[in-house]
mmCIF file of C-alpha atoms in Angstrom:
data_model
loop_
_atom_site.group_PDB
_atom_site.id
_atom_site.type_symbol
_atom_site.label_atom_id
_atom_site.label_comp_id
_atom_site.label_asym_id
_atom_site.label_seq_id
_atom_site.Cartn_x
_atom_site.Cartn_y
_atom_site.Cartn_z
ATOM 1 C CA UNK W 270 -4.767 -13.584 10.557
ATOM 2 C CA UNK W 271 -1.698 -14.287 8.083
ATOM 3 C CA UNK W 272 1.355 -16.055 9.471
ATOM 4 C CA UNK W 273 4.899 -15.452 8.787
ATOM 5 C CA UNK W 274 7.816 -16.226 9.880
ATOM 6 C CA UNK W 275 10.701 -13.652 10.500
ATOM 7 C CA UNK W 276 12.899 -14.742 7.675
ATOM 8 C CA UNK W 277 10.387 -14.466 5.080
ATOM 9 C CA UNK W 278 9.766 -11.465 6.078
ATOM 10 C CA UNK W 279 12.847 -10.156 4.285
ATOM 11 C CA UNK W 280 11.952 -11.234 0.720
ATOM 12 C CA UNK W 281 7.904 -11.450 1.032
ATOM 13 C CA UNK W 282 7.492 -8.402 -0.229
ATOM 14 C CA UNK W 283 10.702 -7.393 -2.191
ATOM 15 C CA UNK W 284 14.278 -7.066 -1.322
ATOM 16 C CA UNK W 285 13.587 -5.961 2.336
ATOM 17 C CA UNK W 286 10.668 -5.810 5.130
ATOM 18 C CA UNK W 287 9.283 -2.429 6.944
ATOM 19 C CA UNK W 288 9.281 -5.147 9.839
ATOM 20 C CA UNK W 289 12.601 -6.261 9.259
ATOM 21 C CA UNK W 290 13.815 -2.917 9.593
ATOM 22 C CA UNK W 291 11.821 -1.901 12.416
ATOM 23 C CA UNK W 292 13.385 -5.162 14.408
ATOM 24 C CA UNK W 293 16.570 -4.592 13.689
ATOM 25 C CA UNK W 294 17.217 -0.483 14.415
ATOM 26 C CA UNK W 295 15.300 -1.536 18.075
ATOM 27 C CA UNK W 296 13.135 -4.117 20.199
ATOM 28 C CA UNK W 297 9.347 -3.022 21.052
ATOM 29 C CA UNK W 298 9.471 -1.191 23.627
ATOM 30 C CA UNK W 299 12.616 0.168 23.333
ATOM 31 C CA UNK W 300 13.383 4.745 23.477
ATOM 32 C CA UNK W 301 13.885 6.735 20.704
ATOM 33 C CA UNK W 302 14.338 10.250 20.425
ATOM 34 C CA UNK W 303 11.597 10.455 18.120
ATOM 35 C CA UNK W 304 8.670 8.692 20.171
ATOM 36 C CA UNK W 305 5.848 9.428 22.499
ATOM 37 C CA UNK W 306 3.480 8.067 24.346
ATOM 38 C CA UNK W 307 -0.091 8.223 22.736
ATOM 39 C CA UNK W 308 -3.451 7.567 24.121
ATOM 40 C CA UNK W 309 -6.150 5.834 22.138
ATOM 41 C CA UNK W 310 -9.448 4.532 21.906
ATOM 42 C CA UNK W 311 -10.369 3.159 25.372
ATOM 43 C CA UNK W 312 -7.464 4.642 26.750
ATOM 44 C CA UNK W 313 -5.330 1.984 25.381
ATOM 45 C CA UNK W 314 -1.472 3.414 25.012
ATOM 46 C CA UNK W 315 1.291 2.772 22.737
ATOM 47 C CA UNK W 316 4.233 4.012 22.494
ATOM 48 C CA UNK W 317 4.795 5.765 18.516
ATOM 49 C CA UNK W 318 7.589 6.874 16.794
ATOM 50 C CA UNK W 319 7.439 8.900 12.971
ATOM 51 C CA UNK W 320 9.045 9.010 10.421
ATOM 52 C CA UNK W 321 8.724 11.919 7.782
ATOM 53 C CA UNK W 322 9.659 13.042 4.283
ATOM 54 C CA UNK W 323 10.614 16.270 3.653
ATOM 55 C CA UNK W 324 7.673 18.593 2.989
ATOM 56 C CA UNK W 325 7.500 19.576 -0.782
ATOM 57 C CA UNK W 326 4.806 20.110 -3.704
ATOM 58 C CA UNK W 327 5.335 16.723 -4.586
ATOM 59 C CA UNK W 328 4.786 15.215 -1.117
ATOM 60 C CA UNK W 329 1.528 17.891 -0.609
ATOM 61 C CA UNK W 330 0.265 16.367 -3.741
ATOM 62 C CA UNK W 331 1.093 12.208 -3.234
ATOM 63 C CA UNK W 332 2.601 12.072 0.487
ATOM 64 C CA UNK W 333 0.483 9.737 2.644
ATOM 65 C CA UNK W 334 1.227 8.221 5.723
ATOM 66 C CA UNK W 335 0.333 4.675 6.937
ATOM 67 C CA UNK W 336 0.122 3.828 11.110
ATOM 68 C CA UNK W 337 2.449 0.270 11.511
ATOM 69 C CA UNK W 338 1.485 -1.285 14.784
ATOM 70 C CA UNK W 339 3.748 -4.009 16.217
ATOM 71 C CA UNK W 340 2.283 -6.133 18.850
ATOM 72 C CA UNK W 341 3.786 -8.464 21.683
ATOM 73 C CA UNK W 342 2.964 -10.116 24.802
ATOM 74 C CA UNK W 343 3.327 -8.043 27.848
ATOM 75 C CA UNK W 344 4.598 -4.747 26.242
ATOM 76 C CA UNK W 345 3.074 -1.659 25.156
ATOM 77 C CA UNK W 346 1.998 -1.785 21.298
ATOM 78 C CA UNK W 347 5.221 -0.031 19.859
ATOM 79 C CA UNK W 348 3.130 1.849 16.537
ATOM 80 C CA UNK W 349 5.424 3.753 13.347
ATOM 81 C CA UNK W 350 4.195 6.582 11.310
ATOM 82 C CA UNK W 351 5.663 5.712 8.130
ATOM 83 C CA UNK W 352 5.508 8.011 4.876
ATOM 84 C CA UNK W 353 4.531 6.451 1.450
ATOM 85 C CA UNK W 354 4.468 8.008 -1.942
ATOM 86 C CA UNK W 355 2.752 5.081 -3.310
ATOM 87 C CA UNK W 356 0.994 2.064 -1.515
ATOM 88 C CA UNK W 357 2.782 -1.332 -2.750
ATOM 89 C CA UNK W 358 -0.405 -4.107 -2.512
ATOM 90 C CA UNK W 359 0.586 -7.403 -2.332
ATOM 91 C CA UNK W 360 -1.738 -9.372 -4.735
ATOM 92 C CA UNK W 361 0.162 -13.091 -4.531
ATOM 93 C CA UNK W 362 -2.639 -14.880 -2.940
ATOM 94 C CA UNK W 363 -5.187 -16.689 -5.263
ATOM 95 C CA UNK W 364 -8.128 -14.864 -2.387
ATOM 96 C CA UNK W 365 -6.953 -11.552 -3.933
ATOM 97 C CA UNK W 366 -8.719 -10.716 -7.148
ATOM 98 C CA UNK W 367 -9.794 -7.405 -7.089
ATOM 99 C CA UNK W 368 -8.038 -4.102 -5.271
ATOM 100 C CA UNK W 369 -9.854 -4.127 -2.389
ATOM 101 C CA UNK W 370 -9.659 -7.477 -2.019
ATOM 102 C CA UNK W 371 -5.742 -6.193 -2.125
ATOM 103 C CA UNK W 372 -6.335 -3.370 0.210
ATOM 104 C CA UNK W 373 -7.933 -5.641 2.602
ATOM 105 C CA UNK W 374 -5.277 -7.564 2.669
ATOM 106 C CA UNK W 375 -2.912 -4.854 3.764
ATOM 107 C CA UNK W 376 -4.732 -4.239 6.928
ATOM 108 C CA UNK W 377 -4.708 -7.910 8.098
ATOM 109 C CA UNK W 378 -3.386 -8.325 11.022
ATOM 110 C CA UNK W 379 0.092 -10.590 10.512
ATOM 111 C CA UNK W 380 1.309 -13.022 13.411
ATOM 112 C CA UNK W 381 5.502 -13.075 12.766
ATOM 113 C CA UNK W 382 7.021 -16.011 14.307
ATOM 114 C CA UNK W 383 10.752 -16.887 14.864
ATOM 115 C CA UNK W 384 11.629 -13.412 16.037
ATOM 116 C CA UNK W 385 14.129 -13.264 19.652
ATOM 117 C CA UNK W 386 15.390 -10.861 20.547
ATOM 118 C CA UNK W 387 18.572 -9.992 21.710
ATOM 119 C CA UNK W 388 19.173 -12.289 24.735
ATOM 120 C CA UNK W 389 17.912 -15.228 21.946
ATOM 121 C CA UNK W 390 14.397 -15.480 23.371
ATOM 122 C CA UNK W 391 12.072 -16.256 21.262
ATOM 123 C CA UNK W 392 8.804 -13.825 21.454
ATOM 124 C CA UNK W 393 5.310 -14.205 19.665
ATOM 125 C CA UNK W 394 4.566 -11.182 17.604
ATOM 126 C CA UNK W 395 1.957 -9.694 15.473
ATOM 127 C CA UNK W 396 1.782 -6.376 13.018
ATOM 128 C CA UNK W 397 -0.830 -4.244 11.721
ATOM 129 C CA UNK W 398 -0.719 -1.809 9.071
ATOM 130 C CA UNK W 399 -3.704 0.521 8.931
ATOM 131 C CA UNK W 400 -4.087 4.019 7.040
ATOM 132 C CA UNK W 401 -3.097 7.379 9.011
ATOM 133 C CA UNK W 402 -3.259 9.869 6.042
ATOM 134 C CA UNK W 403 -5.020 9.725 2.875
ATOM 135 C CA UNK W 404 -2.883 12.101 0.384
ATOM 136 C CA UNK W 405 -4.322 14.108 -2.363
ATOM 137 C CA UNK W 406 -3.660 11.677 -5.332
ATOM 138 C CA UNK W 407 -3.066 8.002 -4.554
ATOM 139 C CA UNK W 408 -0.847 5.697 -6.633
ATOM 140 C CA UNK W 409 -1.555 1.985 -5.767
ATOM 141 C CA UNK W 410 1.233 -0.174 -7.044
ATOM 142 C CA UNK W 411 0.011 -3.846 -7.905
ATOM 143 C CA UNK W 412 2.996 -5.990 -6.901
ATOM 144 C CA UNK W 413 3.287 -7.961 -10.143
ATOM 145 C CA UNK W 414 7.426 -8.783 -9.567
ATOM 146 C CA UNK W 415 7.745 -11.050 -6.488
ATOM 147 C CA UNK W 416 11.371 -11.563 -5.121
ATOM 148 C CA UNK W 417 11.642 -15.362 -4.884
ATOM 149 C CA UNK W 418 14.487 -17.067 -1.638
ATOM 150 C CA UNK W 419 16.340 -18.003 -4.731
ATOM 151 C CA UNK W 420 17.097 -14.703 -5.735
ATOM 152 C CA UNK W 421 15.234 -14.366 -9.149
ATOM 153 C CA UNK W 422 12.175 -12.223 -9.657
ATOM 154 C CA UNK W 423 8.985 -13.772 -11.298
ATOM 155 C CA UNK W 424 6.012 -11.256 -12.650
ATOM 156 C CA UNK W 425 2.434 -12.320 -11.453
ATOM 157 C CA UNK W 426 0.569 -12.312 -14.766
ATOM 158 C CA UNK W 427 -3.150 -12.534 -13.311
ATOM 159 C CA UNK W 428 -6.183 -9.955 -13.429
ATOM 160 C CA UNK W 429 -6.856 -7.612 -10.632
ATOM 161 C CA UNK W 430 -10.190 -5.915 -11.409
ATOM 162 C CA UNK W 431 -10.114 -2.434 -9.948
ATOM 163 C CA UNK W 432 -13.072 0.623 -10.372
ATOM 164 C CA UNK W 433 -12.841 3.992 -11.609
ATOM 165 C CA UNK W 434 -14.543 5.104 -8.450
ATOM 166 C CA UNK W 435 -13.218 3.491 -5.371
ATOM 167 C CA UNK W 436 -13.821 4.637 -1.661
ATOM 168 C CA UNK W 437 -11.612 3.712 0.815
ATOM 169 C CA UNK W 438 -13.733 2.690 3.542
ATOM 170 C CA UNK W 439 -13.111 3.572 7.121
ATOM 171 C CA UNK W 440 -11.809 -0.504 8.342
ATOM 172 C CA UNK W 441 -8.866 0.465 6.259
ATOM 173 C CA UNK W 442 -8.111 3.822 8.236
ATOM 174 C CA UNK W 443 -6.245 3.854 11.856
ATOM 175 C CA UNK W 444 -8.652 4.592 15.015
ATOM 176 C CA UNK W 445 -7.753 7.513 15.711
ATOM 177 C CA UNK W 446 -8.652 8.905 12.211
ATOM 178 C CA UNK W 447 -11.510 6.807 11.121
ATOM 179 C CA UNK W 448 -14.322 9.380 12.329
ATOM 180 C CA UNK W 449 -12.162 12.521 11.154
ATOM 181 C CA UNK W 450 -12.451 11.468 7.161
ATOM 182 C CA UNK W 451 -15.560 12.431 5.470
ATOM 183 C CA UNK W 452 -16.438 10.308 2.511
ATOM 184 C CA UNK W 453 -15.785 12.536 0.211
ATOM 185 C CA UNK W 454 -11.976 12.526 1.753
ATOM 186 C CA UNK W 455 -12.252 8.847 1.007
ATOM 187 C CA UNK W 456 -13.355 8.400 -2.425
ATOM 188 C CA UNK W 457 -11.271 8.468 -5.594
ATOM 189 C CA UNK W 458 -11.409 8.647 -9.222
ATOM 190 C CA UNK W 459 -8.893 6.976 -11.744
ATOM 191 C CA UNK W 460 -7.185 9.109 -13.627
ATOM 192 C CA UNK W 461 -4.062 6.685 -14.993
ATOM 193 C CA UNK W 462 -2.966 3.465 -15.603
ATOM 194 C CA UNK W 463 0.413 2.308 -16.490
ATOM 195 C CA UNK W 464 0.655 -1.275 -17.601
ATOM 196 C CA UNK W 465 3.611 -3.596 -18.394
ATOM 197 C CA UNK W 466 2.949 -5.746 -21.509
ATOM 198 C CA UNK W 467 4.994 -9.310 -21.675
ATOM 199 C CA UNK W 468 5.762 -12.165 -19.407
ATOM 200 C CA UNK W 469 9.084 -11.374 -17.921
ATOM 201 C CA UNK W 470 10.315 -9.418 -14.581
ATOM 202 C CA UNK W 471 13.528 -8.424 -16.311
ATOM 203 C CA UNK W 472 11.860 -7.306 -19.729
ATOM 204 C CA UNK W 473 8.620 -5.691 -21.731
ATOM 205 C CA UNK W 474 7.461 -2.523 -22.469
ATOM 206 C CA UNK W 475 5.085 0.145 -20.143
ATOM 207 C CA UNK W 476 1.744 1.994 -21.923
ATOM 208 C CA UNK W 477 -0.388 4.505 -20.357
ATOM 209 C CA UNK W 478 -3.711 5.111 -20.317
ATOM 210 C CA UNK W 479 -4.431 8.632 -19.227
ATOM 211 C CA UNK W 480 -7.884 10.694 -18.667
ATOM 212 C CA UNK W 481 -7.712 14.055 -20.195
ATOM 213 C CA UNK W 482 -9.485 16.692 -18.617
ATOM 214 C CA UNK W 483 -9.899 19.044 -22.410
ATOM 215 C CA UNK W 484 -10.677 15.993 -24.031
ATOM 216 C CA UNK W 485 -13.167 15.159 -21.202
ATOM 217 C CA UNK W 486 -11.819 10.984 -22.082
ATOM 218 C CA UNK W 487 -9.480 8.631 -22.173
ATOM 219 C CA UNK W 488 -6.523 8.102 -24.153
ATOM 220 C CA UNK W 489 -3.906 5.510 -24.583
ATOM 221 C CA UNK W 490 0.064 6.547 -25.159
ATOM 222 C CA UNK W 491 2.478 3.569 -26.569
ATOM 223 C CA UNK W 492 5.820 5.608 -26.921
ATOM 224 C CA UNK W 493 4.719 8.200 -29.612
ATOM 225 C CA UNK W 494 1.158 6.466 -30.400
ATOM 226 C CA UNK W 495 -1.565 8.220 -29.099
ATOM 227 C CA UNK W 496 -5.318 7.198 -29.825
ATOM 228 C CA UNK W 497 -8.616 8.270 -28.001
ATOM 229 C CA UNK W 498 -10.257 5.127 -26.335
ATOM 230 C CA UNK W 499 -13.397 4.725 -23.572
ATOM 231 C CA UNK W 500 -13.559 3.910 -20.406
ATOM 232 C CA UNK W 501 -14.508 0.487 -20.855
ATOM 233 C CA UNK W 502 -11.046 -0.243 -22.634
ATOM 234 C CA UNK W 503 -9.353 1.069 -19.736
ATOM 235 C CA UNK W 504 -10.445 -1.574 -16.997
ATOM 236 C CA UNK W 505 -11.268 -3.938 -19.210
ATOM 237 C CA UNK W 506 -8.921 -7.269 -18.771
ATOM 238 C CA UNK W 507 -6.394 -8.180 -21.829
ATOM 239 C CA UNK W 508 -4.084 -10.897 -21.963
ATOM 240 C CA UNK W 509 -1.040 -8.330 -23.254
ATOM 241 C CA UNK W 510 -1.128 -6.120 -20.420
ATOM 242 C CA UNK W 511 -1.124 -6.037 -17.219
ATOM 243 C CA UNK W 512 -2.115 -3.055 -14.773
ATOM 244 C CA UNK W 513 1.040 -2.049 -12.802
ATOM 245 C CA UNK W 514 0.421 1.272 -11.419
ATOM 246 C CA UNK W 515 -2.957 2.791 -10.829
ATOM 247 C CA UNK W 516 -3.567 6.655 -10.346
ATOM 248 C CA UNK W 517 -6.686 8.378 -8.135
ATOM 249 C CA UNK W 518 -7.093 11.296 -7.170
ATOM 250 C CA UNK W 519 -9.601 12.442 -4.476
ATOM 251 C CA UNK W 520 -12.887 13.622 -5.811
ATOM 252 C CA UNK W 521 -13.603 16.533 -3.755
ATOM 253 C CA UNK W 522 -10.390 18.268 -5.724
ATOM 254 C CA UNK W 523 -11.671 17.110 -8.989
#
């Protein structure tokens, strides 16, 4: 279990927290117009609010949804359903080297401490983020530009190895949805990369590699260059570039 303490939570992952601003709209626990009381596996209940985008093409096509679940001592487990276009993997630790290493890291349970609420008492709690709704295409973001207390931004130059097939396997998904996704729900193909070439967070330039459906392979756009490559040049490491943003899409709509 990874341990964090409240304040940290604010620039861990970027400018703000989903925690952070869970806490600070209401305690665990708390009513909300937009909550109910759900029943799950071994009739264990928690009290859930959503939160939605509106519907669209765009959200039909990358609109997931991802089941937060805050825990604490001698409450009901307060869960969000929160929408994501794209899922933001945090890939600081030296343990995370390839993308499920990454994705398996986003499901680990996290034990916040230094969190009181409002009458100042301090309370243990823990959060869990687990996968409600797989979406049609699936953008992972690799989170190469880490917010540092300081105030600067720093770009993680290190290789994350990631497949062109990958199957999300059912210890990512939320309980209540783990036996209702059939594999072929769960498994993806890569379709494009976008890298960032250079060693700054506040400069460099963005390529694509892109897999054209006519062409049946890949090829590699660099502003107005475009050249046919393989797929072995597309996950293979370089020391210019770095993948940034990776792009599946579900194999049973292939």
């Amino acid at each position: 279990m990874k341990t964090l303490s409240f304040s940290e939570l604010a620039i861990s992952n970027g400018p703000r927290s989903h925690l952070l601003d869970e806490y600070e709209q209401e305690e665990p626990g708390e009513g909300s117009e937009d909550e109910w009381e759900q029943v799950g596996p071994r009739n264990k209940t928690s009290v859930t609010r959503q939160a939605d985008f509106v519907q669209t093409p765009i959200t039909g096509i990358f609109g997931g949804h991802i089941r937060s679940v805050v825990y604490q001592q001698s409450s009901k487990e307060s869960a969000t359903l929160q929408p994501f276009f794209t899922l933001q993997l945090d890939i600081q630790s030296d343990k995370i080297r390839t993308v499920q290493d990454a994705l398996e890291s986003l499901v680990a349970r996290e034990s916040v401490q230094g969190y009181t609420t409002k009458t100042k008492q301090e309370v243990e709690i823990s959060r869990r983020v687990t996968l409600e709704k797989l979406p049609p295409v699936l953008v992972l973001h690799l989170k190469r530009f880490v917010y540092e207390k300081t105030g600067g931004c720093q770009k993680l130059i290190k290789n994350i190895e990631y497949p062109v097939d990958l199957e999300i396997s059912k210890e990512l998904l939320s309980p209540g949805v783990k036996n209702k996704n059939f594999k072929c729900h769960r498994t993806y193909r890569l379709f494009a990369v976008v890298y960032h070439h250079g060693s700054s967070a506040t400069g460099g330039h963005y390529t694509t590699d892109v897999f054209q459906i006519g062409l049946n392979g890949w090829l590699r756009i660099d502003d107005q260059t475009v050249k046919v490559i393989n797929q072995y040049q597309v996950v293979k490491p370089t020391a210019e570039r770095t993948a940034y943003l990776l792009y599946y899409r579900r194999v049973d709509l292939l």
